[in-house]
PDB file of C-alpha atoms in Angstrom:
ATOM      1  CA  UNK N1067      86.607  87.581  78.077  1.00  0.00           C
ATOM      2  CA  UNK N1068      86.744  89.856  81.088  1.00  0.00           C
ATOM      3  CA  UNK N1069      90.272  90.290  82.436  1.00  0.00           C
ATOM      4  CA  UNK N1070      90.520  90.042  86.199  1.00  0.00           C
ATOM      5  CA  UNK N1071      92.747  92.642  87.947  1.00  0.00           C
ATOM      6  CA  UNK N1072      95.378  90.108  88.989  1.00  0.00           C
ATOM      7  CA  UNK N1073      95.700  88.786  85.430  1.00  0.00           C
ATOM      8  CA  UNK N1074      96.678  92.135  83.930  1.00  0.00           C
ATOM      9  CA  UNK N1075      99.951  92.462  82.110  1.00  0.00           C
ATOM     10  CA  UNK N1076     102.749  93.900  84.237  1.00  0.00           C
ATOM     11  CA  UNK N1077     102.857  96.997  82.058  1.00  0.00           C
ATOM     12  CA  UNK N1078      99.138  97.640  82.507  1.00  0.00           C
ATOM     13  CA  UNK N1079      98.118  99.256  85.815  1.00  0.00           C
ATOM     14  CA  UNK N1080      95.011  98.043  87.640  1.00  0.00           C
ATOM     15  CA  UNK N1081      91.990 100.261  87.906  1.00  0.00           C
ATOM     16  CA  UNK N1082      92.407 102.693  90.828  1.00  0.00           C
ATOM     17  CA  UNK N1083      90.480 101.690  93.916  1.00  0.00           C
ATOM     18  CA  UNK N1084      87.807 104.151  94.925  1.00  0.00           C
ATOM     19  CA  UNK N1085      88.143 105.933  98.222  1.00  0.00           C
ATOM     20  CA  UNK N1086      84.937 105.489 100.217  1.00  0.00           C
ATOM     21  CA  UNK N1087      82.961 108.479 101.356  1.00  0.00           C
ATOM     22  CA  UNK N1088      82.953 108.953 105.129  1.00  0.00           C
ATOM     23  CA  UNK N1089      79.983 110.523 106.923  1.00  0.00           C
ATOM     24  CA  UNK N1090      80.722 114.112 107.915  1.00  0.00           C
ATOM     25  CA  UNK N1091      79.619 113.594 111.528  1.00  0.00           C
ATOM     26  CA  UNK N1092      82.488 111.192 112.234  1.00  0.00           C
ATOM     27  CA  UNK N1093      85.642 112.424 113.963  1.00  0.00           C
ATOM     28  CA  UNK N1094      88.969 112.047 112.134  1.00  0.00           C
ATOM     29  CA  UNK N1095      89.788 109.001 114.249  1.00  0.00           C
ATOM     30  CA  UNK N1096      86.359 107.431 113.765  1.00  0.00           C
ATOM     31  CA  UNK N1097      86.636 108.042 110.047  1.00  0.00           C
ATOM     32  CA  UNK N1098      89.919 106.138 109.966  1.00  0.00           C
ATOM     33  CA  UNK N1099      88.468 103.222 111.892  1.00  0.00           C
ATOM     34  CA  UNK N1100      85.391 103.148 109.685  1.00  0.00           C
ATOM     35  CA  UNK N1101      87.734 101.481 107.193  1.00  0.00           C
ATOM     36  CA  UNK N1102      87.814  98.459 109.516  1.00  0.00           C
ATOM     37  CA  UNK N1103      84.066  98.130 109.946  1.00  0.00           C
ATOM     38  CA  UNK N1104      82.739  94.580 109.422  1.00  0.00           C
ATOM     39  CA  UNK N1105      80.433  93.290 106.689  1.00  0.00           C
ATOM     40  CA  UNK N1106      81.476  95.738 103.955  1.00  0.00           C
ATOM     41  CA  UNK N1107      84.290  96.032 101.470  1.00  0.00           C
ATOM     42  CA  UNK N1108      86.548  99.016 102.102  1.00  0.00           C
ATOM     43  CA  UNK N1109      89.171 100.445  99.775  1.00  0.00           C
ATOM     44  CA  UNK N1110      91.423 103.454  99.995  1.00  0.00           C
ATOM     45  CA  UNK N1111      94.481 105.056  98.389  1.00  0.00           C
ATOM     46  CA  UNK N1112      97.375 106.744 100.125  1.00  0.00           C
ATOM     47  CA  UNK N1113     101.020 107.721  99.918  1.00  0.00           C
ATOM     48  CA  UNK N1114     103.414 106.102 102.379  1.00  0.00           C
ATOM     49  CA  UNK N1115     106.962 106.931 103.488  1.00  0.00           C
ATOM     50  CA  UNK N1116     108.835 104.536 105.762  1.00  0.00           C
ATOM     51  CA  UNK N1117     111.693 105.400 108.097  1.00  0.00           C
ATOM     52  CA  UNK N1118     113.984 103.593 110.510  1.00  0.00           C
ATOM     53  CA  UNK N1119     114.463 105.192 113.905  1.00  0.00           C
ATOM     54  CA  UNK N1120     116.530 103.967 116.871  1.00  0.00           C
ATOM     55  CA  UNK N1121     114.075 103.025 119.591  1.00  0.00           C
ATOM     56  CA  UNK N1122     115.805 105.326 122.077  1.00  0.00           C
ATOM     57  CA  UNK N1123     114.680 108.285 119.917  1.00  0.00           C
ATOM     58  CA  UNK N1124     111.042 107.202 119.765  1.00  0.00           C
ATOM     59  CA  UNK N1125     110.223 109.189 122.917  1.00  0.00           C
ATOM     60  CA  UNK N1126     111.451 112.385 121.261  1.00  0.00           C
ATOM     61  CA  UNK N1127     109.394 111.723 118.136  1.00  0.00           C
ATOM     62  CA  UNK N1128     106.327 110.915 120.230  1.00  0.00           C
ATOM     63  CA  UNK N1129     106.645 114.185 122.149  1.00  0.00           C
ATOM     64  CA  UNK N1130     106.584 116.124 118.876  1.00  0.00           C
ATOM     65  CA  UNK N1131     103.678 114.154 117.435  1.00  0.00           C
ATOM     66  CA  UNK N1132     101.341 114.586 120.415  1.00  0.00           C
ATOM     67  CA  UNK N1133     101.594 118.367 119.982  1.00  0.00           C
ATOM     68  CA  UNK N1134     100.191 118.245 116.457  1.00  0.00           C
ATOM     69  CA  UNK N1135      98.283 114.956 116.169  1.00  0.00           C
ATOM     70  CA  UNK N1136      95.747 112.914 118.133  1.00  0.00           C
ATOM     71  CA  UNK N1137      96.236 109.378 119.346  1.00  0.00           C
ATOM     72  CA  UNK N1138      94.429 106.793 117.291  1.00  0.00           C
ATOM     73  CA  UNK N1139      91.675 105.537 119.636  1.00  0.00           C
ATOM     74  CA  UNK N1140      93.464 102.164 119.740  1.00  0.00           C
ATOM     75  CA  UNK N1141      96.962 103.639 119.744  1.00  0.00           C
ATOM     76  CA  UNK N1142      97.242 105.206 123.199  1.00  0.00           C
ATOM     77  CA  UNK N1143      98.613 103.483 126.312  1.00  0.00           C
ATOM     78  CA  UNK N1144     101.262 101.510 124.486  1.00  0.00           C
ATOM     79  CA  UNK N1145      99.316 100.774 121.326  1.00  0.00           C
ATOM     80  CA  UNK N1146      98.084  97.425 120.045  1.00  0.00           C
ATOM     81  CA  UNK N1147      99.373  94.275 118.389  1.00  0.00           C
ATOM     82  CA  UNK N1148      99.238  93.775 114.614  1.00  0.00           C
ATOM     83  CA  UNK N1149      99.615  90.218 113.296  1.00  0.00           C
ATOM     84  CA  UNK N1150      99.614  89.276 109.620  1.00  0.00           C
ATOM     85  CA  UNK N1151      99.839  86.012 107.685  1.00  0.00           C
ATOM     86  CA  UNK N1152     101.215  86.589 104.169  1.00  0.00           C
ATOM     87  CA  UNK N1153     100.440  84.405 101.163  1.00  0.00           C
ATOM     88  CA  UNK N1154     102.723  83.897  98.194  1.00  0.00           C
ATOM     89  CA  UNK N1155     103.576  81.479  95.394  1.00  0.00           C
ATOM     90  CA  UNK N1156     106.055  78.613  95.622  1.00  0.00           C
ATOM     91  CA  UNK N1157     108.676  80.781  93.928  1.00  0.00           C
ATOM     92  CA  UNK N1158     107.791  83.864  96.036  1.00  0.00           C
ATOM     93  CA  UNK N1159     106.426  85.968  93.201  1.00  0.00           C
ATOM     94  CA  UNK N1160     105.102  88.725  95.483  1.00  0.00           C
ATOM     95  CA  UNK N1161     108.426  88.900  97.322  1.00  0.00           C
ATOM     96  CA  UNK N1162     110.413  89.317  94.108  1.00  0.00           C
ATOM     97  CA  UNK N1163     108.001  91.922  92.731  1.00  0.00           C
ATOM     98  CA  UNK N1164     108.753  94.042  95.799  1.00  0.00           C
ATOM     99  CA  UNK N1165     112.523  93.498  95.636  1.00  0.00           C
ATOM    100  CA  UNK N1166     112.589  94.295  91.918  1.00  0.00           C
ATOM    101  CA  UNK N1167     110.580  97.453  92.553  1.00  0.00           C
ATOM    102  CA  UNK N1168     107.826  96.757  90.030  1.00  0.00           C
ATOM    103  CA  UNK N1169     105.542  99.731  89.614  1.00  0.00           C
ATOM    104  CA  UNK N1170     102.473  97.520  89.835  1.00  0.00           C
ATOM    105  CA  UNK N1171     102.574  94.845  92.515  1.00  0.00           C
ATOM    106  CA  UNK N1172     100.347  93.320  95.155  1.00  0.00           C
ATOM    107  CA  UNK N1173     100.193  90.952  98.093  1.00  0.00           C
ATOM    108  CA  UNK N1174      97.543  89.011  99.974  1.00  0.00           C
ATOM    109  CA  UNK N1175      97.397  88.750 103.746  1.00  0.00           C
ATOM    110  CA  UNK N1176      95.108  87.953 106.658  1.00  0.00           C
ATOM    111  CA  UNK N1177      95.484  90.460 109.497  1.00  0.00           C
ATOM    112  CA  UNK N1178      94.462  90.568 113.154  1.00  0.00           C
ATOM    113  CA  UNK N1179      94.559  93.629 115.411  1.00  0.00           C
ATOM    114  CA  UNK N1180      95.126  92.869 119.094  1.00  0.00           C
ATOM    115  CA  UNK N1181      96.472  90.030 121.222  1.00  0.00           C
ATOM    116  CA  UNK N1182      97.011  86.968 119.036  1.00  0.00           C
ATOM    117  CA  UNK N1183      96.512  84.595 121.982  1.00  0.00           C
ATOM    118  CA  UNK N1184      92.890  85.750 122.193  1.00  0.00           C
ATOM    119  CA  UNK N1185      92.129  84.768 118.585  1.00  0.00           C
ATOM    120  CA  UNK N1186      89.446  82.109 118.194  1.00  0.00           C
ATOM    121  CA  UNK N1187      87.231  80.869 115.378  1.00  0.00           C
ATOM    122  CA  UNK N1188      84.810  83.764 115.734  1.00  0.00           C
ATOM    123  CA  UNK N1189      87.403  86.527 116.172  1.00  0.00           C
ATOM    124  CA  UNK N1190      87.163  89.206 113.480  1.00  0.00           C
ATOM    125  CA  UNK N1191      90.148  89.336 111.129  1.00  0.00           C
ATOM    126  CA  UNK N1192      90.712  91.138 107.835  1.00  0.00           C
ATOM    127  CA  UNK N1193      91.493  89.642 104.449  1.00  0.00           C
ATOM    128  CA  UNK N1194      93.458  92.265 102.543  1.00  0.00           C
ATOM    129  CA  UNK N1195      94.850  92.807  99.086  1.00  0.00           C
ATOM    130  CA  UNK N1196      97.462  95.538  99.278  1.00  0.00           C
ATOM    131  CA  UNK N1197      98.825  96.800  96.007  1.00  0.00           C
ATOM    132  CA  UNK N1198     101.200  99.452  94.807  1.00  0.00           C
ATOM    133  CA  UNK N1199     100.429 101.475  91.692  1.00  0.00           C
ATOM    134  CA  UNK N1200     103.404 103.711  90.937  1.00  0.00           C
ATOM    135  CA  UNK N1201     103.806 105.688  94.192  1.00  0.00           C
ATOM    136  CA  UNK N1202     100.276 105.125  95.468  1.00  0.00           C
ATOM    137  CA  UNK N1203      99.396 102.366  97.925  1.00  0.00           C
ATOM    138  CA  UNK N1204      95.932 100.896  97.552  1.00  0.00           C
ATOM    139  CA  UNK N1205      94.202  98.607 100.033  1.00  0.00           C
ATOM    140  CA  UNK N1206      91.037  96.592  99.758  1.00  0.00           C
ATOM    141  CA  UNK N1207      89.823  94.455 102.625  1.00  0.00           C
ATOM    142  CA  UNK N1208      86.894  92.733 104.223  1.00  0.00           C
ATOM    143  CA  UNK N1209      86.299  91.618 107.794  1.00  0.00           C
ATOM    144  CA  UNK N1210      85.362  87.985 108.448  1.00  0.00           C
ATOM    145  CA  UNK N1211      85.363  85.581 111.392  1.00  0.00           C
ATOM    146  CA  UNK N1212      88.727  83.828 111.545  1.00  0.00           C
ATOM    147  CA  UNK N1213      87.345  80.385 110.700  1.00  0.00           C
ATOM    148  CA  UNK N1214      85.809  81.753 107.496  1.00  0.00           C
ATOM    149  CA  UNK N1215      89.014  83.541 106.558  1.00  0.00           C
ATOM    150  CA  UNK N1216      90.914  80.252 106.918  1.00  0.00           C
ATOM    151  CA  UNK N1217      88.255  78.378 104.957  1.00  0.00           C
ATOM    152  CA  UNK N1218      88.631  80.867 102.114  1.00  0.00           C
ATOM    153  CA  UNK N1219      92.412  81.331 102.050  1.00  0.00           C
ATOM    154  CA  UNK N1220      93.611  77.906 103.233  1.00  0.00           C
ATOM    155  CA  UNK N1221      90.642  75.697 102.362  1.00  0.00           C
ATOM    156  CA  UNK N1222      90.150  77.530  99.060  1.00  0.00           C
ATOM    157  CA  UNK N1223      86.379  77.497  99.389  1.00  0.00           C
ATOM    158  CA  UNK N1224      83.852  80.301  99.068  1.00  0.00           C
ATOM    159  CA  UNK N1225      82.340  81.242 102.418  1.00  0.00           C
ATOM    160  CA  UNK N1226      79.221  82.902 103.748  1.00  0.00           C
ATOM    161  CA  UNK N1227      79.484  86.638 103.224  1.00  0.00           C
ATOM    162  CA  UNK N1228      77.700  89.927 102.892  1.00  0.00           C
ATOM    163  CA  UNK N1229      76.560  90.586  99.320  1.00  0.00           C
ATOM    164  CA  UNK N1230      78.796  93.670  99.114  1.00  0.00           C
ATOM    165  CA  UNK N1231      81.845  91.459  99.688  1.00  0.00           C
ATOM    166  CA  UNK N1232      81.237  88.956  96.923  1.00  0.00           C
ATOM    167  CA  UNK N1233      83.273  90.455  94.066  1.00  0.00           C
ATOM    168  CA  UNK N1234      86.303  90.929  96.325  1.00  0.00           C
ATOM    169  CA  UNK N1235      86.072  87.420  97.804  1.00  0.00           C
ATOM    170  CA  UNK N1236      85.775  85.923  94.319  1.00  0.00           C
ATOM    171  CA  UNK N1237      88.929  87.816  93.332  1.00  0.00           C
ATOM    172  CA  UNK N1238      90.777  86.537  96.420  1.00  0.00           C
ATOM    173  CA  UNK N1239      89.684  82.958  95.747  1.00  0.00           C
ATOM    174  CA  UNK N1240      90.648  83.050  92.074  1.00  0.00           C
ATOM    175  CA  UNK N1241      93.952  84.695  92.956  1.00  0.00           C
ATOM    176  CA  UNK N1242      94.682  81.835  95.368  1.00  0.00           C
ATOM    177  CA  UNK N1243      93.700  79.163  92.817  1.00  0.00           C
ATOM    178  CA  UNK N1244      95.387  80.764  89.812  1.00  0.00           C
ATOM    179  CA  UNK N1245      98.729  81.393  91.522  1.00  0.00           C
ATOM    180  CA  UNK N1246      98.512  78.454  93.953  1.00  0.00           C
ATOM    181  CA  UNK N1247      99.065  80.725  96.946  1.00  0.00           C
ATOM    182  CA  UNK N1248      99.891  79.400 100.376  1.00  0.00           C
ATOM    183  CA  UNK N1249     100.911  80.969 103.714  1.00  0.00           C
ATOM    184  CA  UNK N1250     104.610  81.804 103.679  1.00  0.00           C
ATOM    185  CA  UNK N1251     105.367  84.091 106.622  1.00  0.00           C
ATOM    186  CA  UNK N1252     103.812  85.722 109.658  1.00  0.00           C
ATOM    187  CA  UNK N1253     104.759  89.073 111.142  1.00  0.00           C
ATOM    188  CA  UNK N1254     103.757  90.778 114.369  1.00  0.00           C
ATOM    189  CA  UNK N1255     104.611  94.003 116.156  1.00  0.00           C
ATOM    190  CA  UNK N1256     103.361  96.546 118.664  1.00  0.00           C
ATOM    191  CA  UNK N1257     101.935  99.632 116.984  1.00  0.00           C
ATOM    192  CA  UNK N1258     101.397 103.171 118.231  1.00  0.00           C
ATOM    193  CA  UNK N1259      99.298 105.267 115.872  1.00  0.00           C
ATOM    194  CA  UNK N1260      98.445 108.951 115.498  1.00  0.00           C
ATOM    195  CA  UNK N1261      95.894 110.677 113.260  1.00  0.00           C
ATOM    196  CA  UNK N1262      95.812 114.204 111.892  1.00  0.00           C
ATOM    197  CA  UNK N1263      93.446 116.962 112.905  1.00  0.00           C
ATOM    198  CA  UNK N1264      92.477 120.346 111.439  1.00  0.00           C
ATOM    199  CA  UNK N1265      94.646 120.967 108.353  1.00  0.00           C
ATOM    200  CA  UNK N1266      96.256 117.525 108.742  1.00  0.00           C
ATOM    201  CA  UNK N1267      93.058 115.504 108.310  1.00  0.00           C
ATOM    202  CA  UNK N1268      93.877 112.284 106.451  1.00  0.00           C
ATOM    203  CA  UNK N1269      97.388 112.088 107.883  1.00  0.00           C
ATOM    204  CA  UNK N1270      98.346 108.971 109.832  1.00  0.00           C
ATOM    205  CA  UNK N1271     101.658 108.206 111.559  1.00  0.00           C
ATOM    206  CA  UNK N1272     102.461 104.741 112.900  1.00  0.00           C
ATOM    207  CA  UNK N1273     105.369 103.583 115.044  1.00  0.00           C
ATOM    208  CA  UNK N1274     106.006  99.831 114.998  1.00  0.00           C
ATOM    209  CA  UNK N1275     108.162  98.250 117.710  1.00  0.00           C
ATOM    210  CA  UNK N1276     109.557  94.764 118.384  1.00  0.00           C
ATOM    211  CA  UNK N1277     108.929  93.506 114.868  1.00  0.00           C
ATOM    212  CA  UNK N1278     108.821  89.710 114.934  1.00  0.00           C
ATOM    213  CA  UNK N1279     108.011  86.869 112.595  1.00  0.00           C
ATOM    214  CA  UNK N1280     107.902  83.140 111.992  1.00  0.00           C
ATOM    215  CA  UNK N1281     107.907  80.838 108.979  1.00  0.00           C
ATOM    216  CA  UNK N1282     105.573  78.071 110.215  1.00  0.00           C
ATOM    217  CA  UNK N1283     102.604  77.410 112.526  1.00  0.00           C
ATOM    218  CA  UNK N1284     100.502  80.103 110.880  1.00  0.00           C
ATOM    219  CA  UNK N1285      97.480  79.955 113.177  1.00  0.00           C
ATOM    220  CA  UNK N1286      97.499  83.314 114.970  1.00  0.00           C
ATOM    221  CA  UNK N1287      97.002  81.694 118.375  1.00  0.00           C
ATOM    222  CA  UNK N1288      99.530  78.886 117.865  1.00  0.00           C
ATOM    223  CA  UNK N1289     101.924  78.334 120.765  1.00  0.00           C
ATOM    224  CA  UNK N1290     104.909  79.014 118.532  1.00  0.00           C
ATOM    225  CA  UNK N1291     108.146  80.907 118.888  1.00  0.00           C
ATOM    226  CA  UNK N1292     108.531  84.230 117.126  1.00  0.00           C
ATOM    227  CA  UNK N1293     111.871  85.760 116.302  1.00  0.00           C
ATOM    228  CA  UNK N1294     112.911  89.366 115.932  1.00  0.00           C
ATOM    229  CA  UNK N1295     113.205  90.156 112.222  1.00  0.00           C
ATOM    230  CA  UNK N1296     114.216  93.786 112.838  1.00  0.00           C
ATOM    231  CA  UNK N1297     116.707  94.515 115.641  1.00  0.00           C
ATOM    232  CA  UNK N1298     114.909  95.399 118.867  1.00  0.00           C
ATOM    233  CA  UNK N1299     116.827  98.680 119.010  1.00  0.00           C
ATOM    234  CA  UNK N1300     115.081  99.882 115.811  1.00  0.00           C
ATOM    235  CA  UNK N1301     111.477 100.940 115.151  1.00  0.00           C
ATOM    236  CA  UNK N1302     109.792 101.339 111.775  1.00  0.00           C
ATOM    237  CA  UNK N1303     107.969 104.651 111.375  1.00  0.00           C
ATOM    238  CA  UNK N1304     105.445 105.283 108.594  1.00  0.00           C
ATOM    239  CA  UNK N1305     103.948 108.563 107.402  1.00  0.00           C
ATOM    240  CA  UNK N1306     100.708 107.951 105.495  1.00  0.00           C
ATOM    241  CA  UNK N1307      98.746 110.664 103.728  1.00  0.00           C
ATOM    242  CA  UNK N1308      95.905 110.906 101.235  1.00  0.00           C
ATOM    243  CA  UNK N1309      97.611 113.616  99.168  1.00  0.00           C
ATOM    244  CA  UNK N1310     100.936 114.751 100.622  1.00  0.00           C
ATOM    245  CA  UNK N1311     102.910 114.543 103.847  1.00  0.00           C
ATOM    246  CA  UNK N1312     102.970 117.994 105.500  1.00  0.00           C
ATOM    247  CA  UNK N1313     106.251 119.907 105.517  1.00  0.00           C
ATOM    248  CA  UNK N1314     106.394 120.126 109.312  1.00  0.00           C
ATOM    249  CA  UNK N1315     106.520 116.336 109.481  1.00  0.00           C
ATOM    250  CA  UNK N1316     109.207 115.841 106.839  1.00  0.00           C
ATOM    251  CA  UNK N1317     111.214 118.636 108.495  1.00  0.00           C
ATOM    252  CA  UNK N1318     110.876 116.790 111.808  1.00  0.00           C
ATOM    253  CA  UNK N1319     112.126 113.589 110.192  1.00  0.00           C
ATOM    254  CA  UNK N1320     115.169 115.468 108.892  1.00  0.00           C
ATOM    255  CA  UNK N1321     115.779 117.035 112.296  1.00  0.00           C
ATOM    256  CA  UNK N1322     115.813 113.583 113.914  1.00  0.00           C
ATOM    257  CA  UNK N1323     118.016 112.153 111.133  1.00  0.00           C
ATOM    258  CA  UNK N1324     115.402 109.527 110.313  1.00  0.00           C
ATOM    259  CA  UNK N1325     116.473 107.281 107.446  1.00  0.00           C
ATOM    260  CA  UNK N1326     114.052 106.616 104.574  1.00  0.00           C
ATOM    261  CA  UNK N1327     113.952 102.867 103.890  1.00  0.00           C
ATOM    262  CA  UNK N1328     112.336 100.501 101.394  1.00  0.00           C
ATOM    263  CA  UNK N1329     111.808  97.919 104.095  1.00  0.00           C
ATOM    264  CA  UNK N1330     108.925  95.467 103.804  1.00  0.00           C
ATOM    265  CA  UNK N1331     108.083  93.515 106.941  1.00  0.00           C
ATOM    266  CA  UNK N1332     107.040  90.587 104.763  1.00  0.00           C
ATOM    267  CA  UNK N1333     110.309  90.608 102.808  1.00  0.00           C
ATOM    268  CA  UNK N1334     112.254  91.068 106.026  1.00  0.00           C
ATOM    269  CA  UNK N1335     110.619  87.928 107.433  1.00  0.00           C
ATOM    270  CA  UNK N1336     111.239  85.883 104.278  1.00  0.00           C
ATOM    271  CA  UNK N1337     114.927  86.827 104.346  1.00  0.00           C
ATOM    272  CA  UNK N1338     115.351  86.429 108.114  1.00  0.00           C
ATOM    273  CA  UNK N1339     114.345  82.777 107.874  1.00  0.00           C
ATOM    274  CA  UNK N1340     116.653  82.009 104.950  1.00  0.00           C
ATOM    275  CA  UNK N1341     114.053  81.538 102.230  1.00  0.00           C
ATOM    276  CA  UNK N1342     116.175  83.709  99.914  1.00  0.00           C
ATOM    277  CA  UNK N1343     119.554  85.481 100.099  1.00  0.00           C
ATOM    278  CA  UNK N1344     119.281  88.774 101.912  1.00  0.00           C
ATOM    279  CA  UNK N1345     118.646  91.754  99.679  1.00  0.00           C
ATOM    280  CA  UNK N1346     120.307  95.167  99.838  1.00  0.00           C
ATOM    281  CA  UNK N1347     117.154  96.388 101.604  1.00  0.00           C
ATOM    282  CA  UNK N1348     117.462  93.918 104.499  1.00  0.00           C
ATOM    283  CA  UNK N1349     117.896  95.501 107.938  1.00  0.00           C
ATOM    284  CA  UNK N1350     120.895  93.749 109.570  1.00  0.00           C
ATOM    285  CA  UNK N1351     119.865  91.678 112.565  1.00  0.00           C
ATOM    286  CA  UNK N1352     122.667  92.347 115.005  1.00  0.00           C
ATOM    287  CA  UNK N1353     120.300  91.286 117.758  1.00  0.00           C
ATOM    288  CA  UNK N1354     118.447  88.032 117.159  1.00  0.00           C
ATOM    289  CA  UNK N1355     116.359  86.463 119.893  1.00  0.00           C
ATOM    290  CA  UNK N1356     113.032  84.827 120.462  1.00  0.00           C
ATOM    291  CA  UNK N1357     110.150  87.162 121.239  1.00  0.00           C
TER     292      UNK N1357
END
């Protein structure tokens, strides 16, 4: 019997996801956004390092980045919103796999880029499986209208799709049925993003501000209160690279005394709303307010 990826033993790594070829005529920024194109399955591998940075130092970091990197085409002028609904088991299996630092772990989410209040049934969202294999982060995702994403993930029914998406959607659906997944937490934040050029092609730096969440009312456009799950005075910075993070960037992080963290926005939200005792990786919330 064929073994599905999510049914592998914990000591057996999944097959590596293939990195799609990108047409040579695309710019670095366009190549990055090609990963979000609708109607096809996209997968890619990368290394990620996360840092915490006081928000009052973000301006200094930004000034350095604009000298060496380009703005993501959606990341200029204050950036864009990123909203995600995370799915997990009743006993929070995906949460505990992250906290325990398993070498092979995954999570399922539905993600929207932009203003959540503009989300309607036909708005494009992304269904994503994000997994960690040793030190490599792998993502697979497809774009669907929001009503189809809900039908698949909440209604647990196969939906209309492009033929290239079928294997992935079948995996998502069986994952939901096998583990009895349900929405557990939502996160949202404002993101500024930069992409590499010249010798730094493949590099991506994101700066996430005002990181919020909620533990109910999981429709993106719901008129619901969100709460800061990371203090407003802190931003989460991520360096993402296909092969390695360049030395000039790690040297800059050291110069700014940026702290490497194992923070997960999903785990942070689960802990902020009291679903589990706070782990040693939880960022203290000295400032809690609605957002």
